[in-house]
Short mmCIF file of C-alpha atoms in Angstrom, two decimals:
data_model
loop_
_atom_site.label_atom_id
_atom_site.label_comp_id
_atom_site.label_asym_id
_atom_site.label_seq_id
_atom_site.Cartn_x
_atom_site.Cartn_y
_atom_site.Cartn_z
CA UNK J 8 93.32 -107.32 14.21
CA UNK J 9 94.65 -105.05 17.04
CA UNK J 10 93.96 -102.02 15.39
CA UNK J 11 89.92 -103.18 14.14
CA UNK J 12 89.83 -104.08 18.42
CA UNK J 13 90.78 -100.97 18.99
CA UNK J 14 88.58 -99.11 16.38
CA UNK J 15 85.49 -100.96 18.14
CA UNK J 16 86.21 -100.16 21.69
CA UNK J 17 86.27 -96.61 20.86
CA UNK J 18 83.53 -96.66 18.44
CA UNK J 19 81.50 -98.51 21.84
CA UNK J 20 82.71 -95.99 24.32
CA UNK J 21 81.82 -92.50 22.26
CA UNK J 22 78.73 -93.89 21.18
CA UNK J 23 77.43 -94.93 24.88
CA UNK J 24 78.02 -90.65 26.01
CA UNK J 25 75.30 -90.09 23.11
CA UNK J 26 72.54 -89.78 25.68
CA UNK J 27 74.10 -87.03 27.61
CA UNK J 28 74.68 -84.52 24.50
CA UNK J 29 71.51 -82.62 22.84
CA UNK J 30 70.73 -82.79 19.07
CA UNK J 31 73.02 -79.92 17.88
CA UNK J 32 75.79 -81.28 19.77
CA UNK J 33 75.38 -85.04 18.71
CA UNK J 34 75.48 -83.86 14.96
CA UNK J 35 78.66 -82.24 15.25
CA UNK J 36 80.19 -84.94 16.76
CA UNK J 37 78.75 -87.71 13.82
CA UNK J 38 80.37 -85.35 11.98
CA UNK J 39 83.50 -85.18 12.83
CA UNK J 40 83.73 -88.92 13.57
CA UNK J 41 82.63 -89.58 9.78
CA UNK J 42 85.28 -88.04 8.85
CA UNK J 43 87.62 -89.86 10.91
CA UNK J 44 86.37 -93.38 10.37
CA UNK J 45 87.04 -92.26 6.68
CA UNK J 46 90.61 -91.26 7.05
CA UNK J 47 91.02 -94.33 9.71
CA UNK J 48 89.83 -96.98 7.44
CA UNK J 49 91.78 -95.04 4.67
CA UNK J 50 94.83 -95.64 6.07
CA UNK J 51 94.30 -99.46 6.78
CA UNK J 52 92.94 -100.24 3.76
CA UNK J 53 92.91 -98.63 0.42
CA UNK J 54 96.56 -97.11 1.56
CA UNK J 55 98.31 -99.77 2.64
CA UNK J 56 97.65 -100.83 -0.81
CA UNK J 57 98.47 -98.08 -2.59
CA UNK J 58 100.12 -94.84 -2.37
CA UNK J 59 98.73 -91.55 -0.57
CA UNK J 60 99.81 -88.84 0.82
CA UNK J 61 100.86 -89.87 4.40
CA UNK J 62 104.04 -91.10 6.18
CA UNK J 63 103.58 -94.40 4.69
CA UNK J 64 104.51 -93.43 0.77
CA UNK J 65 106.66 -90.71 2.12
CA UNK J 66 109.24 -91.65 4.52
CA UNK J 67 111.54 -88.98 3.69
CA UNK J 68 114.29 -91.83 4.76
CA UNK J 69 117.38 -89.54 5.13
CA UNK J 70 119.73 -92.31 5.92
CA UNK J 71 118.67 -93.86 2.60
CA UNK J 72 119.85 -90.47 1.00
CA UNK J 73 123.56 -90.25 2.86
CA UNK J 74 123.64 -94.03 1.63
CA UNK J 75 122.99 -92.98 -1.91
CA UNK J 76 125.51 -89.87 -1.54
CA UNK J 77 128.09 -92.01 -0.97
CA UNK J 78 128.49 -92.44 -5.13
CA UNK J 79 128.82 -88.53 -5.35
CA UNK J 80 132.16 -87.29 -5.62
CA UNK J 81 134.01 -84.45 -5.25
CA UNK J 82 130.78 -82.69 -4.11
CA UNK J 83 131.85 -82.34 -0.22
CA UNK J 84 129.60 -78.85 -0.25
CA UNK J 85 126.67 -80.56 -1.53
CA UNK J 86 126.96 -83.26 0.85
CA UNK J 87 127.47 -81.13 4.06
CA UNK J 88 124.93 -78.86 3.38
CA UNK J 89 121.66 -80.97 1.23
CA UNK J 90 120.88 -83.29 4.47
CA UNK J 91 120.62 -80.95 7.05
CA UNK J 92 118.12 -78.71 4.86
CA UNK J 93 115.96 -81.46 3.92
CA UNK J 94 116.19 -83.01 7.27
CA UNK J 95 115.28 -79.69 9.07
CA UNK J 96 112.24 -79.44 6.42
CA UNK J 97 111.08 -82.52 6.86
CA UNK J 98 110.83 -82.63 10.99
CA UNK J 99 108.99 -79.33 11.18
CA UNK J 100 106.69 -79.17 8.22
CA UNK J 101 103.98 -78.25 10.55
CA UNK J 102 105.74 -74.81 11.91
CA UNK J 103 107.07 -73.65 8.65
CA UNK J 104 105.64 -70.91 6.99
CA UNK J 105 107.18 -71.84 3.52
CA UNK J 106 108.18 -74.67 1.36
CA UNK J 107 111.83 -75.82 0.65
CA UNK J 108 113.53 -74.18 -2.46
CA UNK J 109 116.62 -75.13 -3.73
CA UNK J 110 118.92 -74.38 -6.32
CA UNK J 111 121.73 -76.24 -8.03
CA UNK J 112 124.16 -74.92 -10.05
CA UNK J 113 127.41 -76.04 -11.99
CA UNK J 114 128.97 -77.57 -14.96
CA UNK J 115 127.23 -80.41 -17.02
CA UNK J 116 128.18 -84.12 -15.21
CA UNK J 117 128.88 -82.68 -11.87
CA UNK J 118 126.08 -84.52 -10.21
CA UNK J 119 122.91 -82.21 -9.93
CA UNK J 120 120.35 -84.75 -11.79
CA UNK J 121 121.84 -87.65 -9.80
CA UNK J 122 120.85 -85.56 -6.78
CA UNK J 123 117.76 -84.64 -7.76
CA UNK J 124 116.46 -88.28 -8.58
CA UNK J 125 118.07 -89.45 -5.04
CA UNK J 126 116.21 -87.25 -3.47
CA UNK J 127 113.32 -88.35 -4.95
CA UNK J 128 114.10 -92.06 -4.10
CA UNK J 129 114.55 -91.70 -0.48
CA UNK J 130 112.04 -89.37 0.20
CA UNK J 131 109.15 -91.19 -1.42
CA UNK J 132 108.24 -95.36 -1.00
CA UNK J 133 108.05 -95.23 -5.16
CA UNK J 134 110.40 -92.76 -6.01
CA UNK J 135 110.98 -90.89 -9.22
CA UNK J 136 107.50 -92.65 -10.36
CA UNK J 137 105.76 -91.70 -7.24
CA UNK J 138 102.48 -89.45 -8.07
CA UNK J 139 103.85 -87.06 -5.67
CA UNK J 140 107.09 -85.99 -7.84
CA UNK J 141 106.66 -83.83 -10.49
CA UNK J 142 109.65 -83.05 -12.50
CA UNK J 143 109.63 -80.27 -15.74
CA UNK J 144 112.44 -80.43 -18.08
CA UNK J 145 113.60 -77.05 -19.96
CA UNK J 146 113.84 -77.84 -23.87
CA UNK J 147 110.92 -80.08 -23.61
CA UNK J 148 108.37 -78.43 -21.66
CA UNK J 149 109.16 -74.56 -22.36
CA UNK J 150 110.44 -74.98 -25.85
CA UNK J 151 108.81 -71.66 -27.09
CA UNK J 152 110.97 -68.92 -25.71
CA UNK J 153 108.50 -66.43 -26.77
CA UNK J 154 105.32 -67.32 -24.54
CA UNK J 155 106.70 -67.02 -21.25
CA UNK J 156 102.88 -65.65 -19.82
CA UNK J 157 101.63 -69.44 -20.87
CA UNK J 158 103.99 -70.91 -19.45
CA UNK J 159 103.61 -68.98 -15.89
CA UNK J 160 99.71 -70.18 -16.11
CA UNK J 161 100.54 -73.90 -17.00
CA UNK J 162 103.54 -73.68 -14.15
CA UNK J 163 100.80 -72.21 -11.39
CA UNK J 164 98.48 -74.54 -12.42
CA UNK J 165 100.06 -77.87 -12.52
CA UNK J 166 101.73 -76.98 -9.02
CA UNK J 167 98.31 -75.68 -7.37
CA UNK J 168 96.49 -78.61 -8.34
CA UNK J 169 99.66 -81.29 -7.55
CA UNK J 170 99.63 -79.28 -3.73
CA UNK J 171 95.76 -79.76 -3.19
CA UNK J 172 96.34 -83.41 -3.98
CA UNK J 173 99.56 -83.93 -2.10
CA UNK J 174 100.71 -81.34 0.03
CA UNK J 175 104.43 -83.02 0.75
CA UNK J 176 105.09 -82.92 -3.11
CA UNK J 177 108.36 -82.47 -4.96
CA UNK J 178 109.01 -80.43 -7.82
CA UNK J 179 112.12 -80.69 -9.98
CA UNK J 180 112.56 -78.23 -12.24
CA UNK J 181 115.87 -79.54 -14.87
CA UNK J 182 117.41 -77.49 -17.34
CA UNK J 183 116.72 -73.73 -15.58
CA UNK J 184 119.05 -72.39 -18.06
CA UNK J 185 116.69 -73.19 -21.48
CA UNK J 186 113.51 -72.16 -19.80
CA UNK J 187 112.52 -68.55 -21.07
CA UNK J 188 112.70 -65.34 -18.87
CA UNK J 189 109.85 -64.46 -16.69
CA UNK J 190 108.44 -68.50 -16.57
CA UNK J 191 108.57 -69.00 -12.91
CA UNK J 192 107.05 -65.59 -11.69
CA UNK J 193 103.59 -67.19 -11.15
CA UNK J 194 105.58 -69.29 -8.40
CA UNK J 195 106.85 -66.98 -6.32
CA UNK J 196 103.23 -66.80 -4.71
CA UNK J 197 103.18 -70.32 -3.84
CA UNK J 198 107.01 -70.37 -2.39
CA UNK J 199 106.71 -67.43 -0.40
CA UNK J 200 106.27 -66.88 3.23
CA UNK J 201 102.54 -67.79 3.19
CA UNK J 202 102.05 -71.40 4.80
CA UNK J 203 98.29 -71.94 3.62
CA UNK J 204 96.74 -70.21 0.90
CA UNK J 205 93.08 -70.78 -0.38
CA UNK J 206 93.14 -73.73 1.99
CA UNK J 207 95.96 -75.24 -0.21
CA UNK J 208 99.14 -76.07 2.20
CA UNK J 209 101.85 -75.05 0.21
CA UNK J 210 104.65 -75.26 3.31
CA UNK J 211 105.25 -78.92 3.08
CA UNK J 212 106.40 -79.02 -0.26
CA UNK J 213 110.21 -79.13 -1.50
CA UNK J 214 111.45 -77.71 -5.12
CA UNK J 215 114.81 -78.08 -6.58
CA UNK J 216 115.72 -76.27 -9.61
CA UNK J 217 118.59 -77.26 -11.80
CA UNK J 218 120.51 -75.14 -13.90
CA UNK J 219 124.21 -74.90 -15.79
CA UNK J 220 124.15 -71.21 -14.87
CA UNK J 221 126.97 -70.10 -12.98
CA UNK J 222 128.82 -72.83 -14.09
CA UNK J 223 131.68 -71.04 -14.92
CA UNK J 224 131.91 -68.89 -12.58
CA UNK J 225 132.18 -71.79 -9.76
CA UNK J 226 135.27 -73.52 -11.79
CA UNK J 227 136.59 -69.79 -11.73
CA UNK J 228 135.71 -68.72 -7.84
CA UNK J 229 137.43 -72.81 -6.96
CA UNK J 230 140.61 -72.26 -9.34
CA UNK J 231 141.35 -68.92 -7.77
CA UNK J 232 140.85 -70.10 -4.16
CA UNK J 233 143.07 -73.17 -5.25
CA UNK J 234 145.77 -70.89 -6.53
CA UNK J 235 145.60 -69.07 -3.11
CA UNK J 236 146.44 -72.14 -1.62
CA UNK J 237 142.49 -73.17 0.00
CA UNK J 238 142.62 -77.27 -0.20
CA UNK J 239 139.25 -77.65 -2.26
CA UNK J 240 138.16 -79.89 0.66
CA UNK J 241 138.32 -76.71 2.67
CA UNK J 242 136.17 -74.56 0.19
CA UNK J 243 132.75 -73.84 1.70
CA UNK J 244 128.71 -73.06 0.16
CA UNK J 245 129.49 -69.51 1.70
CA UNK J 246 132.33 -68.99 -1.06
CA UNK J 247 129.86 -69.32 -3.83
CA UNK J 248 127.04 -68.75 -2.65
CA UNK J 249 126.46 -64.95 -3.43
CA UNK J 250 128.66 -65.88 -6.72
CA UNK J 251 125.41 -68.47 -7.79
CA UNK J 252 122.44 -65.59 -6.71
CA UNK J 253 124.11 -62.97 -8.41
CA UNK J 254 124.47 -65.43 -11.54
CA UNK J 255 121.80 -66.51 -11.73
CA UNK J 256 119.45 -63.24 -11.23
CA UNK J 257 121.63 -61.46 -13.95
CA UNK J 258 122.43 -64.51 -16.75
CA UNK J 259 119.61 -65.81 -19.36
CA UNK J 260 117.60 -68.55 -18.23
CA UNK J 261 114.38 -68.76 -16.28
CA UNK J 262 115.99 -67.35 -13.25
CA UNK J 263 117.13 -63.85 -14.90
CA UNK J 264 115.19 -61.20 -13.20
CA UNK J 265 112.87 -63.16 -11.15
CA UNK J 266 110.92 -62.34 -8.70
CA UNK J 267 111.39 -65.33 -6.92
CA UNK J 268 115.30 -64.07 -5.94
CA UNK J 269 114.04 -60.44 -5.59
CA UNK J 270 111.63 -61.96 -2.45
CA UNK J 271 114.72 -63.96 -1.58
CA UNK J 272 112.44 -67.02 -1.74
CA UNK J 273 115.02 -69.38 -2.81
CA UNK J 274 116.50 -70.98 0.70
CA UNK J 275 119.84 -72.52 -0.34
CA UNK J 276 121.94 -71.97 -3.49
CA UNK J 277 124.31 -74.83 -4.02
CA UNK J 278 127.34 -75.02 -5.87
CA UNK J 279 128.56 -78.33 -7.79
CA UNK J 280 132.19 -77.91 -8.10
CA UNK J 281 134.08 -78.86 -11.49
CA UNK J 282 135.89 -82.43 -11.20
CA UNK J 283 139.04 -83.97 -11.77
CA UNK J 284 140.93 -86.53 -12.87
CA UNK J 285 140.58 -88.44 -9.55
CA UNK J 286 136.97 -88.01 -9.25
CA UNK J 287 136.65 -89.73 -13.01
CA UNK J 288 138.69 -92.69 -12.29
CA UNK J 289 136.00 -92.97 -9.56
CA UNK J 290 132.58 -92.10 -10.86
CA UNK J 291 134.46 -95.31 -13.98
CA UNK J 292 135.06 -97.52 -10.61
CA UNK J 293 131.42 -96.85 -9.15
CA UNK J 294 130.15 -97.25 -13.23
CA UNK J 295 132.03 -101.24 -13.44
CA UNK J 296 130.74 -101.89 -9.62
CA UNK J 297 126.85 -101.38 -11.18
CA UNK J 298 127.95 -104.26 -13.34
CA UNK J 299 129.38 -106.24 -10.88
CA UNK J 300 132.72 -106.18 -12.65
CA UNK J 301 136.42 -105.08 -11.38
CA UNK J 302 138.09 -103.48 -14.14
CA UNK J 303 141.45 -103.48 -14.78
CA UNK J 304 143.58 -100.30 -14.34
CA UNK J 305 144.80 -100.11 -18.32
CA UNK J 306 141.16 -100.10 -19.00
CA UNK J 307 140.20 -97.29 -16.74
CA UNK J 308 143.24 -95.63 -18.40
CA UNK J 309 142.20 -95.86 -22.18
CA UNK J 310 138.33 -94.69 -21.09
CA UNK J 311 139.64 -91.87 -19.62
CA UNK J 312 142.23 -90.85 -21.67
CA UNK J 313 139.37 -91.07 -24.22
CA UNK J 314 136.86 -88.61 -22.67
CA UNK J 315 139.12 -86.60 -20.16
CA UNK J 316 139.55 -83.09 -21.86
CA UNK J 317 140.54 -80.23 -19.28
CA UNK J 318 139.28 -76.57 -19.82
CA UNK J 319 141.76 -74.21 -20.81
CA UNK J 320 142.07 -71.85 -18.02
CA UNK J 321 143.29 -74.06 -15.04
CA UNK J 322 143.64 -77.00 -16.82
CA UNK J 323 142.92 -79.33 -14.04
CA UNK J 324 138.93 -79.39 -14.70
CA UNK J 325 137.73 -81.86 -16.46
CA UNK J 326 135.10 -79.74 -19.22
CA UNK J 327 131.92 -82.96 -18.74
CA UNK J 328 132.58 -84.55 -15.58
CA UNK J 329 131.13 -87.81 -15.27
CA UNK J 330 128.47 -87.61 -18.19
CA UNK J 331 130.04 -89.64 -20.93
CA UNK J 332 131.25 -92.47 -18.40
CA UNK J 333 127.97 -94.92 -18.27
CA UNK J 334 128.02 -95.31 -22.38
CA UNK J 335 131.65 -95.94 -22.34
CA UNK J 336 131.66 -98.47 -19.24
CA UNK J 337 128.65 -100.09 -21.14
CA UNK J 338 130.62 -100.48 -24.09
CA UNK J 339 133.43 -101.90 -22.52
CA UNK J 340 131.51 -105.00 -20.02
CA UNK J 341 129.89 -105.62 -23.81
CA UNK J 342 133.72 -106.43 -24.89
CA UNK J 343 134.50 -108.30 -21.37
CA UNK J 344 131.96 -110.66 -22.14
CA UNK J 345 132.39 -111.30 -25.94
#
């Protein structure tokens, strides 16, 4: 009610300084309130109903996001360094120049699709089903190796067209590593330091790409500083950082010679470190906590004794992380409750 008052009194007051303008003038001003009685009653109608592009539908709710971290572990780089980008991103989308690009890297069940999809759900009201995230997965969408140049079309494209809908759109880009060589060129255009291109804002937007790529390498870089005698709490994004650009730029995979490194358009390369025991027996507790059951410590024990298996060079690192937990817990509150 307060805001159709207010809508009225202003509608009264613009309208009554008519007299004084001349024709020209008058029809530039009908014009440009048209168009904001359109967005006006926009907003207080049609999207308070449904989802658009505006703060509404996308709160980007950091606090939401540190809650959800909380169920990472062992990823004290990730966690230090993936708020303040985003948050720094998301206050001053109207002086940047170019969107967010971000790249995660490590060892299958260290946490980067988790991290992806809470991003997703605490930036956006509807989260991973929002309109406004669009997420491409390697083997499925770029099975053909071979056709790299239809790919680069259909990946300009679907991005161009999801930007003049939404400008504050995410992209998530999962398995980097299957995609072929040469598929992401046709991006570096729209990530580069451009802002507003063909009257399409491309600065607001955020893309994450997720690959396995350097994966070894990070377990390698961690074991050696470990051996040194650097706590792995200590380790920082600045010790693998380089590691994960080189890697990436120079390994097979849709990163391998791309342009988009070469214009040094990718703003934060972050490593997912290799877990251990400890972090298991936790990603098992957080797993039985979903369920709303306390588990007992001998069957913690004979889950992870079942899936633990350590890779041969430092033997501390467990080879899938947390990936083969959620089946396993499943399995076992089916038993409980038999």
């Amino acid at each position: 009610m307060g805001n159709i008052l207010f809508y009225f009194v202003a509608m009264c007051m613009i309208w009554s300084t008519f007299a004084l303008l001349d024709p020209i003038t008058i029809g530039g001003v009908a014009t440009v309130l048209a168009w904001w009685k359109y967005d006006f009653l926009k907003e207080n109608t049609y999207c308070r109903l449904n989802e658009c592009c505006d703060d509404r539908s996308i709160p980007g709710n950091m606090y939401e996001l540190q809650i959800r971290l909380q169920d990472l572990f062992g990823q004290h780089i990730v966690k230090s360094q993936l708020i303040p980008a985003l948050k720094s991103h998301l206050r001053n989308t109207r002086n940047s120049n170019k969107p967010l690009v971000i790249s995660f890297h490590g060892t299958p069940g260290t946490g980067k699709n988790m991290v992806a999809d809470m991003i997703a759900n605490s930036v956006y009201t509807n989260g991973l089903q929002s309109q406004f995230v669009h997420k491409f997965m390697g083997r499925a969408d770029f099975a053909r190796n071979e056709e790299p140049y239809r790919y680069r079309t259909f990946i300009y494209e679907k991005v161009s067209k999801a930007l003049r809908d939404c400008p504050r759109s995410l992209f998530i880009f999962d398995e980097v590593d299957k995609m072929p060589v040469g598929a992401f060129e046709s991006l570096t255009s729209i990530v580069d330091y451009k802002g507003i291109v063909n009257r399409v804002d491309f600065s607001r937007a955020i893309f994450i790409f997720l690959s396995n790529t350097a994966g070894v390498e990070i377990s390698k870089h961690l074991g050696n500083l470990m051996k040194e005698g650097v706590r792995r709490e200590d380790t920082k994004m600045s010790n693998f950082e380089p590691t994960l650009e080189k890697a990436a730029y120079n390994m097979d995979g849709g990163l391998k010679k791309s342009s988009l490194i070469e214009a040094h358009t990718i703003d934060h390369f972050i490593p997912f470190l290799p877990l251990e025991k400890s972090h298991i027996y936790q990603c098992l507790r957080a797993e039985f906590k979903r369920y709303g059951v306390g588990p007992k410590e001998e069957t913690l024990n004979k889950i992870a004794n079942n899936v633990i298996t350590y890779d041969p060079a430092y033997n501390i690192f467990v080879t899938s992380g947390c990936k083969k937990l959620d089946k396993k817990v499943a399995v076992a509150v089916y038993n409980m409750n038999l």
